[in-house]
């Protein structure tokens, strides 16, 4: 049995707790949160130990932890967890700065621990299917990928704007689907209602011939999560929420067979499988760093009203 803990028991942390508690071969050995009443109630519900200081939980000798705390705390909590001997899954974005991301990656390398970044949309069954379709050449050469991720503001998000909170999902997905990194970014954005930017349109270039376009906002009154991939042989329309993919080409409109499943469950099962097999997980720390670097460049771009070059 792998002894696993969860640091951070908010909205997303509760889902990590629930899934680990149901997973065969895993013992949910502890959960941590600074809210004593919350964490003790969850510990009673899931028959595990409650901690208000995550370092006391790490001292229990855990095999792995999920880190689901505010982004600014990622470096400290992740490095503490890695140095305690635990493999780490840290929620996206990997950190608040590139320097802090590099510190987490270095700690994992020096301590020979596995590090995975929780870019959950890679585990959405619709994205898994689309990646397969692209690999099989069903769209031909893909030249443009655009996404729309809009909806009402979530009041629990207070430390970052819409780009780092939700735009980073599609920045990572577009790079993942192309199988290459972003090398230029230009963004138009603004903070009209909130203290951080609450709407943004992000233009990206990969390898100087592939384009990516990300539209995000916290202004639309209803939630939309969609992606369009344009290839020389066809167009794919994907809905993240419904987990559907349609391929339109010169002869047919075809709906792909997608086996629906909770993306987070896919993600956590994969993380545990990597630990059991000693396999480096993806998204890796470097993948997370790249998505963060592009997101921060997009913020610099809209603030400075200029094109930003991305260098690895």
CSV table of C-alpha atoms in Angstrom, one decimal, residues 43-257:
chain,number,residue,atom,x,y,z
A,43,UNK,CA,-10.6,13.3,8.2
A,44,UNK,CA,-13.5,11.8,10.1
A,45,UNK,CA,-15.5,11.4,6.8
A,46,UNK,CA,-12.6,9.6,5.1
A,47,UNK,CA,-11.2,7.8,8.1
A,48,UNK,CA,-7.8,9.3,8.0
A,49,UNK,CA,-5.6,11.6,10.1
A,50,UNK,CA,-6.0,15.4,10.2
A,51,UNK,CA,-3.1,17.9,10.4
A,52,UNK,CA,-3.1,21.7,10.6
A,53,UNK,CA,0.7,21.7,10.0
A,54,UNK,CA,1.6,19.8,6.8
A,55,UNK,CA,5.2,19.3,8.1
A,56,UNK,CA,3.8,17.1,10.9
A,57,UNK,CA,2.0,15.0,8.3
A,58,UNK,CA,5.2,14.7,6.2
A,59,UNK,CA,7.0,13.4,9.3
A,60,UNK,CA,4.8,10.4,9.1
A,61,UNK,CA,6.9,9.1,6.2
A,62,UNK,CA,4.5,9.4,3.2
A,63,UNK,CA,5.3,7.8,-0.1
A,64,UNK,CA,3.5,10.6,-2.1
A,65,UNK,CA,1.6,13.8,-1.7
A,66,UNK,CA,-0.8,16.0,-3.7
A,67,UNK,CA,-0.1,19.7,-3.1
A,68,UNK,CA,-3.3,21.7,-3.5
A,69,UNK,CA,-2.5,25.0,-1.9
A,70,UNK,CA,-2.3,28.6,-3.2
A,71,UNK,CA,0.3,29.0,-6.0
A,72,UNK,CA,2.5,31.3,-4.0
A,73,UNK,CA,3.0,28.5,-1.5
A,74,UNK,CA,4.0,25.8,-4.0
A,75,UNK,CA,7.8,26.2,-3.8
A,76,UNK,CA,8.0,25.9,0.0
A,77,UNK,CA,5.5,23.1,0.4
A,78,UNK,CA,6.7,21.1,-2.6
A,79,UNK,CA,10.4,21.3,-1.6
A,80,UNK,CA,9.5,20.4,2.0
A,81,UNK,CA,7.5,17.4,0.7
A,82,UNK,CA,10.3,16.2,-1.7
A,83,UNK,CA,13.0,16.6,1.0
A,84,UNK,CA,10.8,14.5,3.3
A,85,UNK,CA,11.1,11.6,0.8
A,86,UNK,CA,7.7,11.9,-0.9
A,87,UNK,CA,6.9,11.9,-4.6
A,88,UNK,CA,5.0,15.0,-5.5
A,89,UNK,CA,2.0,16.0,-7.6
A,90,UNK,CA,1.7,19.8,-7.5
A,91,UNK,CA,-1.4,21.4,-8.9
A,92,UNK,CA,-1.0,23.8,-11.8
A,93,UNK,CA,0.6,26.3,-12.3
A,94,UNK,CA,3.8,24.7,-10.9
A,95,UNK,CA,4.8,27.9,-9.1
A,96,UNK,CA,4.3,31.7,-9.2
A,97,UNK,CA,7.7,32.4,-10.7
A,98,UNK,CA,10.1,30.6,-13.1
A,99,UNK,CA,12.8,30.7,-10.4
A,100,UNK,CA,10.5,29.0,-7.9
A,101,UNK,CA,9.5,26.4,-10.5
A,102,UNK,CA,13.2,25.7,-11.1
A,103,UNK,CA,13.8,25.3,-7.4
A,104,UNK,CA,11.1,22.6,-7.2
A,105,UNK,CA,12.5,20.8,-10.2
A,106,UNK,CA,16.0,20.9,-8.8
A,107,UNK,CA,14.8,19.5,-5.4
A,108,UNK,CA,13.1,16.6,-7.2
A,109,UNK,CA,16.2,15.8,-9.2
A,110,UNK,CA,18.6,16.1,-6.2
A,111,UNK,CA,16.4,13.9,-4.0
A,112,UNK,CA,15.5,11.4,-6.8
A,113,UNK,CA,11.8,11.9,-6.3
A,114,UNK,CA,9.1,11.9,-9.0
A,115,UNK,CA,7.5,15.3,-9.8
A,116,UNK,CA,4.3,15.7,-11.7
A,117,UNK,CA,2.4,18.9,-12.4
A,118,UNK,CA,-1.4,18.7,-12.3
A,119,UNK,CA,-2.4,20.0,-15.8
A,120,UNK,CA,-5.6,18.0,-15.5
A,121,UNK,CA,-6.9,18.7,-19.1
A,122,UNK,CA,-4.3,16.3,-20.5
A,123,UNK,CA,-6.3,13.6,-18.7
A,124,UNK,CA,-9.6,14.7,-20.2
A,125,UNK,CA,-10.8,11.7,-22.3
A,126,UNK,CA,-11.7,14.1,-25.1
A,127,UNK,CA,-8.1,15.4,-25.2
A,128,UNK,CA,-6.7,11.9,-25.0
A,129,UNK,CA,-8.8,11.0,-28.0
A,130,UNK,CA,-7.8,14.1,-30.0
A,131,UNK,CA,-4.1,13.4,-29.3
A,132,UNK,CA,-4.6,9.9,-30.7
A,133,UNK,CA,-6.4,11.3,-33.8
A,134,UNK,CA,-3.7,13.8,-34.5
A,135,UNK,CA,-1.1,11.0,-34.1
A,136,UNK,CA,-2.9,8.8,-36.6
A,137,UNK,CA,-2.9,11.7,-39.1
A,138,UNK,CA,-6.7,12.0,-39.3
A,139,UNK,CA,-6.5,15.8,-39.5
A,140,UNK,CA,-3.3,15.9,-41.6
A,141,UNK,CA,-0.8,18.5,-40.6
A,142,UNK,CA,-2.3,20.6,-37.8
A,143,UNK,CA,-1.7,24.3,-38.4
A,144,UNK,CA,-4.0,26.1,-35.9
A,145,UNK,CA,-5.4,25.3,-32.5
A,146,UNK,CA,-7.8,27.7,-30.8
A,147,UNK,CA,-9.5,27.5,-27.4
A,148,UNK,CA,-12.3,29.2,-25.5
A,149,UNK,CA,-12.4,28.9,-21.7
A,150,UNK,CA,-14.8,31.4,-20.3
A,151,UNK,CA,-17.3,31.7,-17.4
A,152,UNK,CA,-18.1,33.4,-14.2
A,153,UNK,CA,-15.4,34.5,-11.7
A,154,UNK,CA,-14.7,32.1,-8.9
A,155,UNK,CA,-14.4,34.1,-5.7
A,156,UNK,CA,-11.9,31.6,-4.1
A,157,UNK,CA,-9.3,32.8,-6.7
A,158,UNK,CA,-7.6,35.8,-5.1
A,159,UNK,CA,-3.8,35.5,-5.8
A,160,UNK,CA,-3.6,35.4,-9.6
A,161,UNK,CA,-5.5,36.6,-12.7
A,162,UNK,CA,-7.4,34.7,-15.4
A,163,UNK,CA,-4.2,33.8,-17.4
A,164,UNK,CA,-2.5,32.0,-14.6
A,165,UNK,CA,-5.7,30.5,-13.2
A,166,UNK,CA,-7.3,29.1,-16.3
A,167,UNK,CA,-5.4,30.3,-19.3
A,168,UNK,CA,-2.5,28.1,-18.3
A,169,UNK,CA,-4.6,25.0,-19.0
A,170,UNK,CA,-4.9,25.7,-22.7
A,171,UNK,CA,-1.4,27.1,-23.1
A,172,UNK,CA,-0.2,23.7,-21.9
A,173,UNK,CA,-2.8,21.7,-24.0
A,174,UNK,CA,-1.9,23.5,-27.3
A,175,UNK,CA,1.8,22.9,-26.7
A,176,UNK,CA,1.0,19.3,-25.8
A,177,UNK,CA,-1.1,18.6,-28.9
A,178,UNK,CA,1.5,20.1,-31.2
A,179,UNK,CA,4.3,18.3,-29.4
A,180,UNK,CA,6.4,21.4,-29.4
A,181,UNK,CA,7.1,24.5,-27.3
A,182,UNK,CA,5.8,28.1,-27.8
A,183,UNK,CA,8.4,30.5,-29.0
A,184,UNK,CA,6.4,33.7,-29.3
A,185,UNK,CA,3.5,35.2,-27.5
A,186,UNK,CA,1.4,38.3,-27.8
A,187,UNK,CA,-1.6,39.0,-25.5
A,188,UNK,CA,-4.3,41.6,-25.2
A,189,UNK,CA,-6.0,41.7,-21.7
A,190,UNK,CA,-7.4,43.9,-19.0
A,191,UNK,CA,-8.7,44.1,-15.4
A,192,UNK,CA,-12.1,45.6,-15.7
A,193,UNK,CA,-13.8,44.2,-12.6
A,194,UNK,CA,-11.1,42.5,-10.6
A,195,UNK,CA,-7.7,43.5,-9.3
A,196,UNK,CA,-5.9,41.1,-11.7
A,197,UNK,CA,-6.7,40.6,-15.4
A,198,UNK,CA,-10.1,39.1,-15.9
A,199,UNK,CA,-10.1,38.7,-19.7
A,200,UNK,CA,-7.4,37.9,-22.2
A,201,UNK,CA,-6.8,36.8,-25.8
A,202,UNK,CA,-3.4,35.1,-26.1
A,203,UNK,CA,-1.7,34.6,-29.5
A,204,UNK,CA,1.1,32.0,-29.6
A,205,UNK,CA,3.5,30.8,-32.3
A,206,UNK,CA,5.2,27.4,-32.3
A,207,UNK,CA,8.2,26.6,-34.5
A,208,UNK,CA,7.3,29.7,-36.6
A,209,UNK,CA,4.5,28.0,-38.6
A,210,UNK,CA,2.0,26.7,-36.1
A,211,UNK,CA,-0.4,29.0,-34.3
A,212,UNK,CA,-2.3,28.8,-31.0
A,213,UNK,CA,-5.0,31.2,-29.8
A,214,UNK,CA,-6.4,31.1,-26.2
A,215,UNK,CA,-9.5,33.1,-25.2
A,216,UNK,CA,-10.2,33.3,-21.5
A,217,UNK,CA,-12.4,35.5,-19.2
A,218,UNK,CA,-14.2,35.7,-15.9
A,219,UNK,CA,-17.0,37.8,-17.4
A,220,UNK,CA,-19.2,35.4,-19.4
A,221,UNK,CA,-22.2,34.4,-17.3
A,222,UNK,CA,-22.1,30.7,-18.4
A,223,UNK,CA,-19.2,28.2,-18.6
A,224,UNK,CA,-17.7,27.3,-22.0
A,225,UNK,CA,-14.7,25.0,-22.5
A,226,UNK,CA,-14.0,24.3,-26.2
A,227,UNK,CA,-11.2,23.7,-28.6
A,228,UNK,CA,-10.8,23.7,-32.4
A,229,UNK,CA,-7.9,22.1,-34.2
A,230,UNK,CA,-7.5,22.9,-37.9
A,231,UNK,CA,-5.5,20.6,-40.1
A,232,UNK,CA,-4.9,20.4,-43.8
A,233,UNK,CA,-7.1,17.3,-44.0
A,234,UNK,CA,-9.8,18.2,-41.5
A,235,UNK,CA,-11.1,20.1,-38.5
A,236,UNK,CA,-11.7,18.7,-35.0
A,237,UNK,CA,-14.2,20.3,-32.6
A,238,UNK,CA,-13.8,19.4,-29.0
A,239,UNK,CA,-15.9,20.1,-25.9
A,240,UNK,CA,-14.0,19.6,-22.6
A,241,UNK,CA,-17.2,19.6,-20.5
A,242,UNK,CA,-19.2,17.1,-22.6
A,243,UNK,CA,-16.0,15.2,-23.5
A,244,UNK,CA,-16.9,15.0,-27.2
A,245,UNK,CA,-14.8,15.3,-30.3
A,246,UNK,CA,-16.1,15.7,-33.9
A,247,UNK,CA,-14.0,15.4,-37.0
A,248,UNK,CA,-15.1,17.3,-40.1
A,249,UNK,CA,-13.3,16.5,-43.4
A,250,UNK,CA,-14.1,16.7,-47.1
A,251,UNK,CA,-16.3,13.6,-47.0
A,252,UNK,CA,-17.6,13.1,-43.5
A,253,UNK,CA,-18.7,14.5,-40.2
A,254,UNK,CA,-17.7,11.9,-37.6
A,255,UNK,CA,-18.2,11.8,-33.9
A,256,UNK,CA,-15.3,10.1,-32.1
A,257,UNK,CA,-16.0,7.3,-29.5
